[in-house]
Short mmCIF file of the C-alpha atoms (twelve columns), coordinates in Angstrom:
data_MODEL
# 
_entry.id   MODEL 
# 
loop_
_atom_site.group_PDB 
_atom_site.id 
_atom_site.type_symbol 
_atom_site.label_atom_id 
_atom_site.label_alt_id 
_atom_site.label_comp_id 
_atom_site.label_asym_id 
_atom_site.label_seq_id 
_atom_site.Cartn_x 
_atom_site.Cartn_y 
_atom_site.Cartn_z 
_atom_site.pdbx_PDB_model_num 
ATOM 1   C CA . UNK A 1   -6.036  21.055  -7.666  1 
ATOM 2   C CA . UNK A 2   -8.408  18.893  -6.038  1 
ATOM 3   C CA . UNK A 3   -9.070  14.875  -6.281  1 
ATOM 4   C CA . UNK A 4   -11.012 13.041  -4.521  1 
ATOM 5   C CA . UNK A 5   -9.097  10.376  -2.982  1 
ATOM 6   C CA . UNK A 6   -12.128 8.748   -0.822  1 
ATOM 7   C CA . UNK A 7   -13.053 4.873   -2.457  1 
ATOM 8   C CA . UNK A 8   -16.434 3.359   -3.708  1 
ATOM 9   C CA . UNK A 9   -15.836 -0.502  -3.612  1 
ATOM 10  C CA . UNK A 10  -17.661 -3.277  -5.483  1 
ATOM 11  C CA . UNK A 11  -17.685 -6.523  -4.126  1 
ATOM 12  C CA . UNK A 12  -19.420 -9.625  -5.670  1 
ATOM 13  C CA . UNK A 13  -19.255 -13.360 -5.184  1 
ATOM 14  C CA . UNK A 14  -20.803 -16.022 -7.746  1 
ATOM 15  C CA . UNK A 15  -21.990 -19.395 -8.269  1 
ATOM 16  C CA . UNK A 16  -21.855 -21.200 -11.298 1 
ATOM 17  C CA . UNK A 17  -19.417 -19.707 -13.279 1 
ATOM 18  C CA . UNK A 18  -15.964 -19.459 -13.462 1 
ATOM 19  C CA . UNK A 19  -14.262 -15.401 -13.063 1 
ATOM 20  C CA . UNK A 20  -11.392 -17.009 -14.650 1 
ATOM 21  C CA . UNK A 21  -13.316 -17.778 -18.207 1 
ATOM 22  C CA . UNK A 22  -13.866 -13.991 -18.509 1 
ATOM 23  C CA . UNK A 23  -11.531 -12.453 -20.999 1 
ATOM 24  C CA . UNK A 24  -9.485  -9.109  -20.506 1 
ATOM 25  C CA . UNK A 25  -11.551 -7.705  -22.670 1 
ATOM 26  C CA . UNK A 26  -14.790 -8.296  -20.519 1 
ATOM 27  C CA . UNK A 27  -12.912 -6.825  -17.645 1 
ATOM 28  C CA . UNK A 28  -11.782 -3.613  -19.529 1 
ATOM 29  C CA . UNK A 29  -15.283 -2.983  -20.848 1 
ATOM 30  C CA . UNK A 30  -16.496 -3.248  -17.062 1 
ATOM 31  C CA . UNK A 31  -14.064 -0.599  -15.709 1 
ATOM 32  C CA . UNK A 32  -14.717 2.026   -18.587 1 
ATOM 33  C CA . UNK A 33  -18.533 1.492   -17.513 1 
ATOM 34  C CA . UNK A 34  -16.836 3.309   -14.241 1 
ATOM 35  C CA . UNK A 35  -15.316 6.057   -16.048 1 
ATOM 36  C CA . UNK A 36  -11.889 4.694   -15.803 1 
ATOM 37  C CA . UNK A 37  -8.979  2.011   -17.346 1 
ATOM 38  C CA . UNK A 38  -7.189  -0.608  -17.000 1 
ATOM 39  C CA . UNK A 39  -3.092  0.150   -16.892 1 
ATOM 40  C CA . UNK A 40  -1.365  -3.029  -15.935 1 
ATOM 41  C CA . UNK A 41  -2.067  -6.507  -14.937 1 
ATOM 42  C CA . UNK A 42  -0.380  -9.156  -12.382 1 
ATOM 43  C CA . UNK A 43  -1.699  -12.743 -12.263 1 
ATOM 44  C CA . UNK A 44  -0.767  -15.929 -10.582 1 
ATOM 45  C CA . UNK A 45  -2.756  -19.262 -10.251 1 
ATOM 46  C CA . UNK A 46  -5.271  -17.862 -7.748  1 
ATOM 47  C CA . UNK A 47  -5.781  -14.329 -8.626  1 
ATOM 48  C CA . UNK A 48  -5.474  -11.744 -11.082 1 
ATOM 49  C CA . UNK A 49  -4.989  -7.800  -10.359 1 
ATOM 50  C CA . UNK A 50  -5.885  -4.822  -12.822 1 
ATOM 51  C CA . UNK A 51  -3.657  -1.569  -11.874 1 
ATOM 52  C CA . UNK A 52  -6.475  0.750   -13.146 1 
ATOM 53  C CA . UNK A 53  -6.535  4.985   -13.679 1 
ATOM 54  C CA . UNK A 54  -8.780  5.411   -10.501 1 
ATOM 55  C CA . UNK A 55  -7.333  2.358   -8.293  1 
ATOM 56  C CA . UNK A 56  -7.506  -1.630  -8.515  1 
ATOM 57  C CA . UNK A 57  -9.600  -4.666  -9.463  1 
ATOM 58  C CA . UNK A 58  -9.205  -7.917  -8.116  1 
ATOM 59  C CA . UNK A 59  -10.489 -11.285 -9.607  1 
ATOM 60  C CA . UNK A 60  -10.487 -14.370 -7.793  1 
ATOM 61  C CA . UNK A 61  -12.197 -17.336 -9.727  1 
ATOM 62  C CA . UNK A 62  -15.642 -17.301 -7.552  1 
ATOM 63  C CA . UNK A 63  -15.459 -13.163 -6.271  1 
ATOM 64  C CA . UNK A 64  -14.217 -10.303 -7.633  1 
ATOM 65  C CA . UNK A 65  -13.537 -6.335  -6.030  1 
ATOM 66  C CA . UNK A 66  -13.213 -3.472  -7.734  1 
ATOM 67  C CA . UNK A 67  -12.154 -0.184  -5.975  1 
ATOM 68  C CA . UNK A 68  -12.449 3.168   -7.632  1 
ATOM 69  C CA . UNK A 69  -11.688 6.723   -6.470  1 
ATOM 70  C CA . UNK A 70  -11.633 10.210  -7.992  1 
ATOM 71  C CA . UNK A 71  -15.044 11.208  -9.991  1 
ATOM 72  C CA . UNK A 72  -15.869 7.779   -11.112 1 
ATOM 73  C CA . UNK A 73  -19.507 5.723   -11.322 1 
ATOM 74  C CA . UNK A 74  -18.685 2.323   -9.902  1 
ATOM 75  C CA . UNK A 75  -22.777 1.405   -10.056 1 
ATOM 76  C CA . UNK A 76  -22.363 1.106   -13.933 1 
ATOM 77  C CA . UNK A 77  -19.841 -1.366  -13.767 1 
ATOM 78  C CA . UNK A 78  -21.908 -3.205  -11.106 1 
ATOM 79  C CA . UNK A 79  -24.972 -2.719  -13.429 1 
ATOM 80  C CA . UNK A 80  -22.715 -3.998  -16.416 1 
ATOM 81  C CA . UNK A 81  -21.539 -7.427  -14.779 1 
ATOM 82  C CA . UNK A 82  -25.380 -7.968  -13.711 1 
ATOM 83  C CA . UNK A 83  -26.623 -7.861  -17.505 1 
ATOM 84  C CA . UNK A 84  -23.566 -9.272  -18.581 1 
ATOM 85  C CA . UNK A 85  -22.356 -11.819 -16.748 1 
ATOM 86  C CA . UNK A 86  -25.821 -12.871 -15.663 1 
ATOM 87  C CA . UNK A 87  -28.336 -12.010 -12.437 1 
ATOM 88  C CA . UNK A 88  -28.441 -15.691 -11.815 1 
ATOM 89  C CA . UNK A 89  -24.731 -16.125 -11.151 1 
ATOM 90  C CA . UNK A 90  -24.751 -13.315 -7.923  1 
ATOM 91  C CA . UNK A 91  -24.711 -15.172 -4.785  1 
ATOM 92  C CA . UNK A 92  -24.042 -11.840 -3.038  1 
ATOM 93  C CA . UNK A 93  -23.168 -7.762  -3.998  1 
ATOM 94  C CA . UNK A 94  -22.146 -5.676  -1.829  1 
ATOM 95  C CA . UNK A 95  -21.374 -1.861  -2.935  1 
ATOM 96  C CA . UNK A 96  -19.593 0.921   -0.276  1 
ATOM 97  C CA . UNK A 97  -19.058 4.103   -0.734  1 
ATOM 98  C CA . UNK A 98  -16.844 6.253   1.270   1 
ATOM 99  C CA . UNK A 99  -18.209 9.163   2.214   1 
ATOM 100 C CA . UNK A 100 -16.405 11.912  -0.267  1 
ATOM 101 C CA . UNK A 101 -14.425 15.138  0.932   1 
ATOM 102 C CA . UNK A 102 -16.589 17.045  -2.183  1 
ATOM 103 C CA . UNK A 103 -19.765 15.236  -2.558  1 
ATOM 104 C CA . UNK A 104 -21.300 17.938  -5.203  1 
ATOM 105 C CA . UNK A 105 -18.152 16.727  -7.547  1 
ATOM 106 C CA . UNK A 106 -19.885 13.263  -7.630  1 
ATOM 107 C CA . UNK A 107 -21.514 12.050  -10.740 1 
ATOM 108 C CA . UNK A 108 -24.007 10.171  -8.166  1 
ATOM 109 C CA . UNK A 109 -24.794 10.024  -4.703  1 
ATOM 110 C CA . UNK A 110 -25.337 7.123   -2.733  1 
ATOM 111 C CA . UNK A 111 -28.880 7.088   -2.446  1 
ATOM 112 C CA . UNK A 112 -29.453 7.428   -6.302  1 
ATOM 113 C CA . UNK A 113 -26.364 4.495   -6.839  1 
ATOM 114 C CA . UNK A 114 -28.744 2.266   -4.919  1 
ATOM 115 C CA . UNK A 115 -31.809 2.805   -6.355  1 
ATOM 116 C CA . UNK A 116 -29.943 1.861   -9.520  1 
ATOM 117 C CA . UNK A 117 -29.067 -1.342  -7.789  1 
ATOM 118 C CA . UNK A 118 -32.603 -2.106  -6.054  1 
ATOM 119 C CA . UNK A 119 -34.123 -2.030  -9.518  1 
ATOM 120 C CA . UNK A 120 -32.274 -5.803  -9.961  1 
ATOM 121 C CA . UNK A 121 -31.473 -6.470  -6.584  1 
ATOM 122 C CA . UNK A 122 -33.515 -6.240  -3.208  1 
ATOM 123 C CA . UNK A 123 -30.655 -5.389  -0.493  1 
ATOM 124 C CA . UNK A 124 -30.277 -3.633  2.837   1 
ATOM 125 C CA . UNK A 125 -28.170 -0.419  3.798   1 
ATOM 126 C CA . UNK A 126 -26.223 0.079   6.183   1 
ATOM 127 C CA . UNK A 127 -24.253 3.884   7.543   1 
ATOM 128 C CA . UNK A 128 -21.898 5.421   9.437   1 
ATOM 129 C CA . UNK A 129 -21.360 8.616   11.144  1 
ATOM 130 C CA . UNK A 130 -18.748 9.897   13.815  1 
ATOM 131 C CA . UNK A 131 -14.805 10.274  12.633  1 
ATOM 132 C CA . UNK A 132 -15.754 7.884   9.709   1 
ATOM 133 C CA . UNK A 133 -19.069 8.260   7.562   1 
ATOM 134 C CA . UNK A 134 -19.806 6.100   4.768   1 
ATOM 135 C CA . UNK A 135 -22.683 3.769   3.351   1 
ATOM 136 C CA . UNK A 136 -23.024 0.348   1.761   1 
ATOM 137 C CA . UNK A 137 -25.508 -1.494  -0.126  1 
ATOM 138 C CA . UNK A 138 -25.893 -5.707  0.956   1 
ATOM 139 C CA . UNK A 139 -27.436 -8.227  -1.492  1 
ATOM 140 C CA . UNK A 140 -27.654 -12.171 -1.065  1 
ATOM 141 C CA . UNK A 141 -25.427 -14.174 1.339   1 
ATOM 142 C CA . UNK A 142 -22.714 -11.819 2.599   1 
ATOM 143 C CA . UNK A 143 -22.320 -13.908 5.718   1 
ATOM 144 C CA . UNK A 144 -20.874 -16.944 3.401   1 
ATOM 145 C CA . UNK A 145 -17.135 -15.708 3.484   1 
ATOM 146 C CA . UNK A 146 -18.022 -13.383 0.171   1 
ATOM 147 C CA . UNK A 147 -15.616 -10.856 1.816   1 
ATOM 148 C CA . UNK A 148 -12.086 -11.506 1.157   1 
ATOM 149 C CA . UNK A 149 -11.027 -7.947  2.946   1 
ATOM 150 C CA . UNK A 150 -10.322 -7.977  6.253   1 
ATOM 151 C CA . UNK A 151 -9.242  -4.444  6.901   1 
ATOM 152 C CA . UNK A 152 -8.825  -1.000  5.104   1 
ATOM 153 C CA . UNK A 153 -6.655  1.676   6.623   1 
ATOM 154 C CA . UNK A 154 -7.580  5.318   5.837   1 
ATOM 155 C CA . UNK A 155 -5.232  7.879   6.707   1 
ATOM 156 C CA . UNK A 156 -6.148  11.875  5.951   1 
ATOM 157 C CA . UNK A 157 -4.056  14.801  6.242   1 
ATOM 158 C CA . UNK A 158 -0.378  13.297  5.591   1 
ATOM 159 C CA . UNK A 159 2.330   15.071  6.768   1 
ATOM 160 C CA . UNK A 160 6.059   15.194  7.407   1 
ATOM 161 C CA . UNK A 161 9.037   15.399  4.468   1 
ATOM 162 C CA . UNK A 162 7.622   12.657  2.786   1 
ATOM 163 C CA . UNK A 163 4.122   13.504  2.557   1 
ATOM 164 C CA . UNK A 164 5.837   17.189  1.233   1 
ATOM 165 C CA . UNK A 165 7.918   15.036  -1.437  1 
ATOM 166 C CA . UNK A 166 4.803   13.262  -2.496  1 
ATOM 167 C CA . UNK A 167 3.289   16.812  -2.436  1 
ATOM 168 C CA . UNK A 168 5.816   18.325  -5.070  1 
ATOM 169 C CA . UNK A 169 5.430   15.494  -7.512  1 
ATOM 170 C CA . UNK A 170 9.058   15.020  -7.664  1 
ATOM 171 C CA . UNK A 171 8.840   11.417  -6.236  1 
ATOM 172 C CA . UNK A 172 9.863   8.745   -8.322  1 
ATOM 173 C CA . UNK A 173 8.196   5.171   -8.492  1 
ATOM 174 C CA . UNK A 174 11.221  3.300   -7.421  1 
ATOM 175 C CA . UNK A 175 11.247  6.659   -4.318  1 
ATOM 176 C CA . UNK A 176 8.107   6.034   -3.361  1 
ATOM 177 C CA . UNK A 177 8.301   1.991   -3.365  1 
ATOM 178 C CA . UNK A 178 11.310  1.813   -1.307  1 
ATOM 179 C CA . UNK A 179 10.227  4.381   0.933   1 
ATOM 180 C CA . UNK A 180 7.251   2.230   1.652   1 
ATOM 181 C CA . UNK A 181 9.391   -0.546  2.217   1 
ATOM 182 C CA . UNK A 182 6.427   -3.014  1.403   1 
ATOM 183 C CA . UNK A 183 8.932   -6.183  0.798   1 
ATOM 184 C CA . UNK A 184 10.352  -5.490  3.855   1 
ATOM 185 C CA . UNK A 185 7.262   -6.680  5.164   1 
ATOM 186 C CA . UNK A 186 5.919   -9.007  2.843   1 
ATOM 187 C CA . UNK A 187 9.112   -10.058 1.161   1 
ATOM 188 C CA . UNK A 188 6.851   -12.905 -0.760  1 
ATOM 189 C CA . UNK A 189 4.753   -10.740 -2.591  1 
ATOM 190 C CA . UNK A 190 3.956   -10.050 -6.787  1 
ATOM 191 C CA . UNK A 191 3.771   -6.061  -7.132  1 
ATOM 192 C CA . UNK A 192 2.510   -3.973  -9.488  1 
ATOM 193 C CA . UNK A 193 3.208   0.141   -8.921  1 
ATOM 194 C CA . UNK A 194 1.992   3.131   -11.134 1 
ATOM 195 C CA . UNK A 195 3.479   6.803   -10.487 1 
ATOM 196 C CA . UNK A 196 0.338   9.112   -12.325 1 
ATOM 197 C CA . UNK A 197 1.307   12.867  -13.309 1 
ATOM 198 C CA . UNK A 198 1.335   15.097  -12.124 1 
ATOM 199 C CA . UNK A 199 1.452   12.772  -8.397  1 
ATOM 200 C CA . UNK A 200 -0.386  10.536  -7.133  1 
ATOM 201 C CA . UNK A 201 0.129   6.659   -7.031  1 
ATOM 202 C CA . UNK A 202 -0.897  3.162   -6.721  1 
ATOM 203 C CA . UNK A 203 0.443   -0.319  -6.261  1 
ATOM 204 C CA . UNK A 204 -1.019  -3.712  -6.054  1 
ATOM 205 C CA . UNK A 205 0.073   -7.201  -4.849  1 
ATOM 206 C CA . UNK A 206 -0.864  -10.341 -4.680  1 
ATOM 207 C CA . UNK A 207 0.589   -13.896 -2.997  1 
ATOM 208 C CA . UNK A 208 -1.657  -16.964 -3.523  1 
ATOM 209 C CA . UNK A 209 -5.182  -15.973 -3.161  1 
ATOM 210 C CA . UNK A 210 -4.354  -12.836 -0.653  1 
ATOM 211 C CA . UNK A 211 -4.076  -9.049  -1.688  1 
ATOM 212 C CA . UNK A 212 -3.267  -5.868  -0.954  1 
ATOM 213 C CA . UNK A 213 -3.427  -2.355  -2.692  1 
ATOM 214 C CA . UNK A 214 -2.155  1.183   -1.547  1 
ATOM 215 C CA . UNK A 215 -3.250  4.096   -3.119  1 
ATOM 216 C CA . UNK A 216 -1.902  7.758   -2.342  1 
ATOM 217 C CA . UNK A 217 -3.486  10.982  -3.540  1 
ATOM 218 C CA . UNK A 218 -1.072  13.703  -2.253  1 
ATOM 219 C CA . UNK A 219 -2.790  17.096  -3.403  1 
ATOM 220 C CA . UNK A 220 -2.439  19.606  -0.662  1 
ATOM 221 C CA . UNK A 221 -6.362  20.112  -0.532  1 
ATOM 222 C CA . UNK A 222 -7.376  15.968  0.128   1 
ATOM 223 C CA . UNK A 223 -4.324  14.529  1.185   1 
ATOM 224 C CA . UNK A 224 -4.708  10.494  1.484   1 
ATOM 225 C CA . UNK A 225 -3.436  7.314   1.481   1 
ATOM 226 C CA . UNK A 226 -5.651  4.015   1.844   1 
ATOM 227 C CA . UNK A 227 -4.430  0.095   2.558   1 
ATOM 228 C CA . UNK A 228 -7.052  -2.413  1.948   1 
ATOM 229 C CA . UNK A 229 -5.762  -5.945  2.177   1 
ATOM 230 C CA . UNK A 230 -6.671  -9.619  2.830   1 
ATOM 231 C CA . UNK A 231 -3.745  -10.168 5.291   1 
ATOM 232 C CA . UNK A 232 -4.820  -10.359 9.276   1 
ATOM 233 C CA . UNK A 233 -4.610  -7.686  11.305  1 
ATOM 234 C CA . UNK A 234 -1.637  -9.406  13.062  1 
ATOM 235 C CA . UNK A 235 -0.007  -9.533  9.783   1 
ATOM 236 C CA . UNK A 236 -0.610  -5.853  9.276   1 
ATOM 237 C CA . UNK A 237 -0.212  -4.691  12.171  1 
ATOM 238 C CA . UNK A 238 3.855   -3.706  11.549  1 
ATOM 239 C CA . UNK A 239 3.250   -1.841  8.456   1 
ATOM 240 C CA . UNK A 240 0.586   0.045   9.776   1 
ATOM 241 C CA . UNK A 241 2.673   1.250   12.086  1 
ATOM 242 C CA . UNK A 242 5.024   2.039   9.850   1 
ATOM 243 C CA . UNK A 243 2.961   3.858   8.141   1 
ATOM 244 C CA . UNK A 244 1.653   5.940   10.586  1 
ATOM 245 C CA . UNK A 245 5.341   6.850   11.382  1 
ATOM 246 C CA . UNK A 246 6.163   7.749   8.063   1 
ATOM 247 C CA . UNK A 247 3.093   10.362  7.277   1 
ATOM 248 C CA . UNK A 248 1.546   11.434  11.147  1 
ATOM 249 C CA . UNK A 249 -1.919  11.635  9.287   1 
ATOM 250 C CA . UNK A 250 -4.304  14.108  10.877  1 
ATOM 251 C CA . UNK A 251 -6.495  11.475  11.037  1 
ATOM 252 C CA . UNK A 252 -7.123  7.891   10.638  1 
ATOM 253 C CA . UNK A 253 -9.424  5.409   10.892  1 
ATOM 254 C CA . UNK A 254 -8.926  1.845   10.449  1 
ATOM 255 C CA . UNK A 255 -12.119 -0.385  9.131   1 
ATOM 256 C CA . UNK A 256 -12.456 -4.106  9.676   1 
ATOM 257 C CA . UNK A 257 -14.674 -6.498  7.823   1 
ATOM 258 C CA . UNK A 258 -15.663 -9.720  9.925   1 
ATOM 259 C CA . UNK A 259 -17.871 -12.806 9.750   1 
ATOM 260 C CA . UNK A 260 -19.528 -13.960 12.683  1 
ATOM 261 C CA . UNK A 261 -21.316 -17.196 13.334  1 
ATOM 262 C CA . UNK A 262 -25.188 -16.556 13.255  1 
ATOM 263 C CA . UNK A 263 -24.874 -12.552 12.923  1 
ATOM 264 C CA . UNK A 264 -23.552 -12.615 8.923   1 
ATOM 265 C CA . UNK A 265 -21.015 -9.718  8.234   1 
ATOM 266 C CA . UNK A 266 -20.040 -7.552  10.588  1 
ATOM 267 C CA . UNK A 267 -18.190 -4.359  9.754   1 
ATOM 268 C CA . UNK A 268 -16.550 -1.511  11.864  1 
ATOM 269 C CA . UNK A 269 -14.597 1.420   11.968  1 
ATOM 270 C CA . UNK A 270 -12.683 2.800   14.936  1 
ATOM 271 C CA . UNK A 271 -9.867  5.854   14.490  1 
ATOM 272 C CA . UNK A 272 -6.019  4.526   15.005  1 
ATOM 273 C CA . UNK A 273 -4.242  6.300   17.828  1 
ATOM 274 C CA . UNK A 274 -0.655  6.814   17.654  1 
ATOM 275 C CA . UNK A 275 0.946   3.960   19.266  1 
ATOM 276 C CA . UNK A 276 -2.494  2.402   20.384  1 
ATOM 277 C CA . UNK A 277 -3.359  0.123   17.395  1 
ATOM 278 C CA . UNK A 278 -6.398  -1.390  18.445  1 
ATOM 279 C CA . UNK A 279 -5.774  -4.636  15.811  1 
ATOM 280 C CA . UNK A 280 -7.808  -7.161  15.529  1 
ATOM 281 C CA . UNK A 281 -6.583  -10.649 13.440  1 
# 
């Protein structure tokens, strides 16, 4: 069995209208538009978070992200909050894909996603090569703080009993949550956790305005787990390395989103060496 655990990520920031006003409903029509559902939903007074069948959306009042994995078609759902919610209310889009493990398994391709886009919105591309490939698509004023993430870990190849539990899809939820140990480090945070069948799983959580989301696809052939949150890399730093510890990935890279005075967003990507975590807050 194969899955493709590698994300596409929607990120969009508005003016003029509220995220908040938008009704469940709006948000469930948006992530079928993707190929995919909502399961569950956790909510306090400055951000809601939709457990979904191929990862997690995130809705802050002024911003939203969605994250999707697996064989879905994030540029509909970006094309379905344009006409729906309104061109005039985008202050800035910006759409990533991972590069995939399988990219023929793909309803899409990058390059056809954006022309989809560019047909609304005139953006730049940006691409990377090396350990790490992927692309992204940049409308409107990125270099405004529209980025809540700050990092996303990617680890590949997971290993070790754990990884082998995960593997057999005899892992419980409550397993697999203590075994992550997440309170541990943030003991102040609102989870939500989904085990799928037969594996696989996902968890969001949210304190105040800042997230975080894990998502784990275990089958022997694409063996992943990803950690995107809007924590500091100083705050992070400790579960990473925990982490690591726990599934001595083959390979992993750790991406960080930035916003510099003068230069707009900066991203980068530079592989995590075992005991050499090369953080940055």
């Amino acid at each position: 069995m194969f899955y493709e655990g590698s994300e596409k990520r929607l990120d969009i920031c508005v003016k003029g209208v509220d995220l908040f006003t938008f009704p469940d409903d709006f948000w469930q029509k948006m992530v079928q538009q993707a190929d995919a559902f909502i399961i569950s939903k956790i909510k306090n007074k400055q951000l809601k978070a939709y457990l979904l069948s191929e990862s997690s959306l995130f809705i802050w009042q002024d911003r939203l992200l969605m994250i999707t994995c697996g064989n879905t078609h994030l540029v509909k759902a970006a094309q379905f909050f344009q006409k729906k919610a309104g061109r005039e209310y985008i202050q800035s889009l910006l759409f990533h894909r991972h590069q995939p493990l399988l990219p023929d398994l793909q309803k899409s391709s990058f390059a056809q996603d954006t022309q989809l886009l560019k047909t609304h919105l005139q953006g730049e591309t940006k691409h990377w090569q090396g350990n790490y490939r992927g692309d992204l698509f940049i409308f409107g004023e990125a270099a405004r703080g529209a980025v809540k993430s700050k990092q996303i870990l990617m680890l590949h190849g997971l290993r070790g009993d754990f990884a082998d539990v995960l593997q057999s899809g005899s892992a419980s939820e409550q397993l697999i949550g203590s075994t992550l140990a997440l309170l541990t480090f943030f003991p102040h945070l609102q989870i939500d956790q989904f085990t799928f069948s037969p594996k696989g799983y996902s968890l969001n959580a949210i304190t105040g305005a800042h997230y975080l989301t894990i998502h784990i696809t275990p089958e022997k052939l694409s063996t992943y787990l990803s950690v995107e949150s809007s924590f500091t890399g100083e705050t992070m730093q400790p579960f990473i390395e925990h982490l690591h510890s726990l599934f001595e990935p083959q390979q992993s890279n750790l991406m960080h989103f930035q916003h510099k005075s003068g230069q707009g967003l900066e991203i980068s990507v530079a592989p995590v060496l075992l005991n050499r975590y090369a953080i940055q807050a």
